[in-house]
Amino acid sequence: MDDLDEQILGILRDDGRASFSAIGRQVGLSTNATVARVRRLERSGVILGYRAVLGSDRPDPAAGLEAFIDVRLHPDRDSEAFLTWAVAEPQITDAVHVTGPYDYLLRVRARDTAALDHLLRRLKKEAGTAQTQTRLALRGASTAP
C-alpha cells in the first residue's frame, strides 16, 4: 500500500458510495486507475466490503452500556485489518492502538449485556482477537468547560 491507497481508503471510509471518478479527482488519478486500485485493495483483503449504516444501527449515547475492551490480537493477525474491521463496527466508538499487554483499547456502546456479549463473540470470531478484557463504565463526569 502507498499514500494514494491510504487516501482512497480514507475517502471510502467517509463515503463508501463515492464514485470512482470522484475518488480519482480527489487523489489525482483517472477513473480507470482508481478502479484498478480499489479492485486490488478488495482482492488483497484490505477492503472487506461495503455496507449501509442505518440511523437505527447507531447506539444511542444516552442509553445502554458504555464499555472499554482491551484487545490482544492473535500473533498472526494483521493490525491494519483489525483496525479496518473495528472502524466499520457501529458499536465501536473509538479504537486506540496502545502499549502494554494489549494491542488495542476499544470504547463501545451496547444497548444491553446481550449486545455486548454478541460484540465480544464477533471480536473473537471475525476480527482475529485472541483475548479481551472488558470493563463497564458506571458513571462519568464531563471535563468540558
PDB file of C-alpha atoms in Angstrom, residues 2-144:
ATOM      1  CA  ASP A   2       1.153   3.504  -0.732  1.00  0.00           C
ATOM      2  CA  ASP A   3      -0.034   7.033   0.050  1.00  0.00           C
ATOM      3  CA  LEU A   4      -2.612   7.005  -2.778  1.00  0.00           C
ATOM      4  CA  ASP A   5      -4.134   3.781  -1.434  1.00  0.00           C
ATOM      5  CA  GLU A   6      -4.336   5.376   2.021  1.00  0.00           C
ATOM      6  CA  GLN A   7      -6.067   8.432   0.548  1.00  0.00           C
ATOM      7  CA  ILE A   8      -8.534   6.233  -1.332  1.00  0.00           C
ATOM      8  CA  LEU A   9      -9.299   4.253   1.832  1.00  0.00           C
ATOM      9  CA  GLY A  10      -9.870   7.489   3.746  1.00  0.00           C
ATOM     10  CA  ILE A  11     -12.370   8.663   1.142  1.00  0.00           C
ATOM     11  CA  LEU A  12     -14.192   5.315   1.165  1.00  0.00           C
ATOM     12  CA  ARG A  13     -14.327   5.310   4.988  1.00  0.00           C
ATOM     13  CA  ASP A  14     -16.091   8.665   4.863  1.00  0.00           C
ATOM     14  CA  ASP A  15     -18.295   7.809   1.896  1.00  0.00           C
ATOM     15  CA  GLY A  16     -18.485   4.177   0.830  1.00  0.00           C
ATOM     16  CA  ARG A  17     -20.688   5.220  -2.087  1.00  0.00           C
ATOM     17  CA  ALA A  18     -18.208   7.688  -3.576  1.00  0.00           C
ATOM     18  CA  SER A  19     -17.910   7.170  -7.333  1.00  0.00           C
ATOM     19  CA  PHE A  20     -14.616   6.058  -8.842  1.00  0.00           C
ATOM     20  CA  SER A  21     -14.442   9.272 -10.846  1.00  0.00           C
ATOM     21  CA  ALA A  22     -14.988  11.425  -7.730  1.00  0.00           C
ATOM     22  CA  ILE A  23     -12.319   9.480  -5.841  1.00  0.00           C
ATOM     23  CA  GLY A  24      -9.958   9.800  -8.792  1.00  0.00           C
ATOM     24  CA  ARG A  25     -10.444  13.579  -8.937  1.00  0.00           C
ATOM     25  CA  GLN A  26      -9.642  13.876  -5.227  1.00  0.00           C
ATOM     26  CA  VAL A  27      -6.431  11.828  -5.432  1.00  0.00           C
ATOM     27  CA  GLY A  28      -5.301  12.858  -8.924  1.00  0.00           C
ATOM     28  CA  LEU A  29      -5.933   9.591 -10.797  1.00  0.00           C
ATOM     29  CA  SER A  30      -8.008   8.651 -13.812  1.00  0.00           C
ATOM     30  CA  THR A  31     -11.232   6.758 -13.225  1.00  0.00           C
ATOM     31  CA  ASN A  32      -9.703   3.562 -14.669  1.00  0.00           C
ATOM     32  CA  ALA A  33      -6.610   3.811 -12.439  1.00  0.00           C
ATOM     33  CA  THR A  34      -8.857   4.376  -9.416  1.00  0.00           C
ATOM     34  CA  VAL A  35     -10.994   1.338 -10.288  1.00  0.00           C
ATOM     35  CA  ALA A  36      -7.862  -0.797 -10.626  1.00  0.00           C
ATOM     36  CA  ARG A  37      -6.537   0.317  -7.215  1.00  0.00           C
ATOM     37  CA  VAL A  38      -9.864  -0.240  -5.433  1.00  0.00           C
ATOM     38  CA  ARG A  39     -10.273  -3.696  -7.005  1.00  0.00           C
ATOM     39  CA  ARG A  40      -6.688  -4.593  -5.931  1.00  0.00           C
ATOM     40  CA  LEU A  41      -7.468  -3.449  -2.367  1.00  0.00           C
ATOM     41  CA  GLU A  42     -10.599  -5.617  -2.417  1.00  0.00           C
ATOM     42  CA  ARG A  43      -8.751  -8.691  -3.760  1.00  0.00           C
ATOM     43  CA  SER A  44      -5.966  -8.338  -1.188  1.00  0.00           C
ATOM     44  CA  GLY A  45      -8.474  -8.192   1.679  1.00  0.00           C
ATOM     45  CA  VAL A  46      -7.798  -4.597   2.719  1.00  0.00           C
ATOM     46  CA  ILE A  47     -11.355  -3.690   1.726  1.00  0.00           C
ATOM     47  CA  LEU A  48     -13.649  -6.411   3.030  1.00  0.00           C
ATOM     48  CA  GLY A  49     -16.953  -4.943   1.914  1.00  0.00           C
ATOM     49  CA  TYR A  50     -19.332  -2.028   1.863  1.00  0.00           C
ATOM     50  CA  ARG A  51     -22.464  -1.545   3.898  1.00  0.00           C
ATOM     51  CA  ALA A  52     -25.164   0.909   4.823  1.00  0.00           C
ATOM     52  CA  VAL A  53     -25.147   2.093   8.422  1.00  0.00           C
ATOM     53  CA  LEU A  54     -28.698   2.985   9.398  1.00  0.00           C
ATOM     54  CA  GLY A  55     -29.561   5.573  11.981  1.00  0.00           C
ATOM     55  CA  SER A  56     -31.246   2.847  14.000  1.00  0.00           C
ATOM     56  CA  ASP A  57     -27.934   0.876  13.994  1.00  0.00           C
ATOM     57  CA  ARG A  58     -26.110   3.632  15.855  1.00  0.00           C
ATOM     58  CA  PRO A  59     -26.210   3.183  19.613  1.00  0.00           C
ATOM     59  CA  ASP A  60     -27.999   5.937  21.493  1.00  0.00           C
ATOM     60  CA  PRO A  61     -25.297   7.675  23.561  1.00  0.00           C
ATOM     61  CA  ALA A  62     -27.798   8.339  26.340  1.00  0.00           C
ATOM     62  CA  ALA A  63     -28.943   4.737  26.601  1.00  0.00           C
ATOM     63  CA  GLY A  64     -27.377   1.371  27.085  1.00  0.00           C
ATOM     64  CA  LEU A  65     -23.935   0.409  28.286  1.00  0.00           C
ATOM     65  CA  GLU A  66     -20.608   2.047  27.745  1.00  0.00           C
ATOM     66  CA  ALA A  67     -17.698  -0.376  27.920  1.00  0.00           C
ATOM     67  CA  PHE A  68     -13.951  -0.387  27.415  1.00  0.00           C
ATOM     68  CA  ILE A  69     -12.478  -3.517  25.865  1.00  0.00           C
ATOM     69  CA  ASP A  70      -8.770  -4.315  25.946  1.00  0.00           C
ATOM     70  CA  VAL A  71      -7.923  -6.421  22.895  1.00  0.00           C
ATOM     71  CA  ARG A  72      -4.945  -8.697  22.292  1.00  0.00           C
ATOM     72  CA  LEU A  73      -4.727  -9.904  18.694  1.00  0.00           C
ATOM     73  CA  HIS A  74      -3.604 -13.339  17.572  1.00  0.00           C
ATOM     74  CA  PRO A  75       0.128 -13.054  16.744  1.00  0.00           C
ATOM     75  CA  ASP A  76      -0.536 -13.742  13.045  1.00  0.00           C
ATOM     76  CA  ARG A  77      -3.385 -11.197  12.801  1.00  0.00           C
ATOM     77  CA  ASP A  78      -2.697  -8.026  10.826  1.00  0.00           C
ATOM     78  CA  SER A  79      -3.196  -4.913  12.935  1.00  0.00           C
ATOM     79  CA  GLU A  80      -4.446  -2.820   9.992  1.00  0.00           C
ATOM     80  CA  ALA A  81      -7.039  -5.434   9.070  1.00  0.00           C
ATOM     81  CA  PHE A  82      -8.273  -5.447  12.662  1.00  0.00           C
ATOM     82  CA  LEU A  83      -8.490  -1.651  12.690  1.00  0.00           C
ATOM     83  CA  THR A  84     -10.446  -1.684   9.417  1.00  0.00           C
ATOM     84  CA  TRP A  85     -12.893  -4.157  10.969  1.00  0.00           C
ATOM     85  CA  ALA A  86     -13.224  -2.092  14.171  1.00  0.00           C
ATOM     86  CA  VAL A  87     -13.833   1.199  12.353  1.00  0.00           C
ATOM     87  CA  ALA A  88     -16.670  -0.394  10.372  1.00  0.00           C
ATOM     88  CA  GLU A  89     -18.401  -1.694  13.520  1.00  0.00           C
ATOM     89  CA  PRO A  90     -21.136   0.789  14.609  1.00  0.00           C
ATOM     90  CA  GLN A  91     -20.950  -0.166  18.306  1.00  0.00           C
ATOM     91  CA  ILE A  92     -17.244   0.717  18.469  1.00  0.00           C
ATOM     92  CA  THR A  93     -16.957   4.454  19.019  1.00  0.00           C
ATOM     93  CA  ASP A  94     -13.166   4.587  19.338  1.00  0.00           C
ATOM     94  CA  ALA A  95     -10.248   2.231  18.705  1.00  0.00           C
ATOM     95  CA  VAL A  96      -6.812   3.158  20.034  1.00  0.00           C
ATOM     96  CA  HIS A  97      -3.543   1.283  19.479  1.00  0.00           C
ATOM     97  CA  VAL A  98      -1.880   1.097  22.910  1.00  0.00           C
ATOM     98  CA  THR A  99       1.281  -0.073  24.643  1.00  0.00           C
ATOM     99  CA  GLY A 100       1.351  -2.785  27.276  1.00  0.00           C
ATOM    100  CA  PRO A 101      -0.014  -6.323  27.283  1.00  0.00           C
ATOM    101  CA  TYR A 102      -2.919  -5.479  24.935  1.00  0.00           C
ATOM    102  CA  ASP A 103      -2.823  -4.203  21.361  1.00  0.00           C
ATOM    103  CA  TYR A 104      -5.960  -2.032  21.274  1.00  0.00           C
ATOM    104  CA  LEU A 105      -8.362  -0.299  23.615  1.00  0.00           C
ATOM    105  CA  LEU A 106     -11.909  -0.103  22.275  1.00  0.00           C
ATOM    106  CA  ARG A 107     -14.625   2.204  23.548  1.00  0.00           C
ATOM    107  CA  VAL A 108     -18.007   0.712  22.777  1.00  0.00           C
ATOM    108  CA  ARG A 109     -21.713   1.385  23.241  1.00  0.00           C
ATOM    109  CA  ALA A 110     -24.131  -1.520  23.513  1.00  0.00           C
ATOM    110  CA  ARG A 111     -27.844  -1.434  24.183  1.00  0.00           C
ATOM    111  CA  ASP A 112     -27.572  -4.222  26.800  1.00  0.00           C
ATOM    112  CA  THR A 113     -25.375  -7.065  28.023  1.00  0.00           C
ATOM    113  CA  ALA A 114     -26.637  -9.391  25.283  1.00  0.00           C
ATOM    114  CA  ALA A 115     -25.494  -6.932  22.598  1.00  0.00           C
ATOM    115  CA  LEU A 116     -22.133  -6.558  24.346  1.00  0.00           C
ATOM    116  CA  ASP A 117     -21.761 -10.349  24.521  1.00  0.00           C
ATOM    117  CA  HIS A 118     -22.560 -10.597  20.810  1.00  0.00           C
ATOM    118  CA  LEU A 119     -19.892  -7.986  20.002  1.00  0.00           C
ATOM    119  CA  LEU A 120     -17.307  -9.832  22.120  1.00  0.00           C
ATOM    120  CA  ARG A 121     -18.080 -13.098  20.297  1.00  0.00           C
ATOM    121  CA  ARG A 122     -17.716 -11.362  16.927  1.00  0.00           C
ATOM    122  CA  LEU A 123     -14.406  -9.815  18.001  1.00  0.00           C
ATOM    123  CA  LYS A 124     -13.040 -13.309  18.571  1.00  0.00           C
ATOM    124  CA  LYS A 125     -14.683 -14.979  15.577  1.00  0.00           C
ATOM    125  CA  GLU A 126     -14.342 -12.293  12.886  1.00  0.00           C
ATOM    126  CA  ALA A 127     -11.666  -9.823  13.974  1.00  0.00           C
ATOM    127  CA  GLY A 128      -8.811 -12.104  14.989  1.00  0.00           C
ATOM    128  CA  THR A 129      -8.883 -11.315  18.684  1.00  0.00           C
ATOM    129  CA  ALA A 130      -7.043 -13.768  20.942  1.00  0.00           C
ATOM    130  CA  GLN A 131      -8.008 -12.245  24.292  1.00  0.00           C
ATOM    131  CA  THR A 132     -10.213  -9.468  25.638  1.00  0.00           C
ATOM    132  CA  GLN A 133     -10.761  -7.798  28.959  1.00  0.00           C
ATOM    133  CA  THR A 134     -13.941  -5.773  29.367  1.00  0.00           C
ATOM    134  CA  ARG A 135     -14.715  -3.008  31.823  1.00  0.00           C
ATOM    135  CA  LEU A 136     -18.112  -1.319  32.148  1.00  0.00           C
ATOM    136  CA  ALA A 137     -18.426   2.400  32.773  1.00  0.00           C
ATOM    137  CA  LEU A 138     -20.574   3.012  35.843  1.00  0.00           C
ATOM    138  CA  ARG A 139     -20.671   6.788  35.695  1.00  0.00           C
ATOM    139  CA  GLY A 140     -18.695   9.668  34.260  1.00  0.00           C
ATOM    140  CA  ALA A 141     -18.031  13.327  34.720  1.00  0.00           C
ATOM    141  CA  SER A 142     -17.679  15.823  31.952  1.00  0.00           C
ATOM    142  CA  THR A 143     -14.398  17.691  31.812  1.00  0.00           C
ATOM    143  CA  ALA A 144     -15.696  20.170  29.252  1.00  0.00           C
TER     144      ALA A 144
END
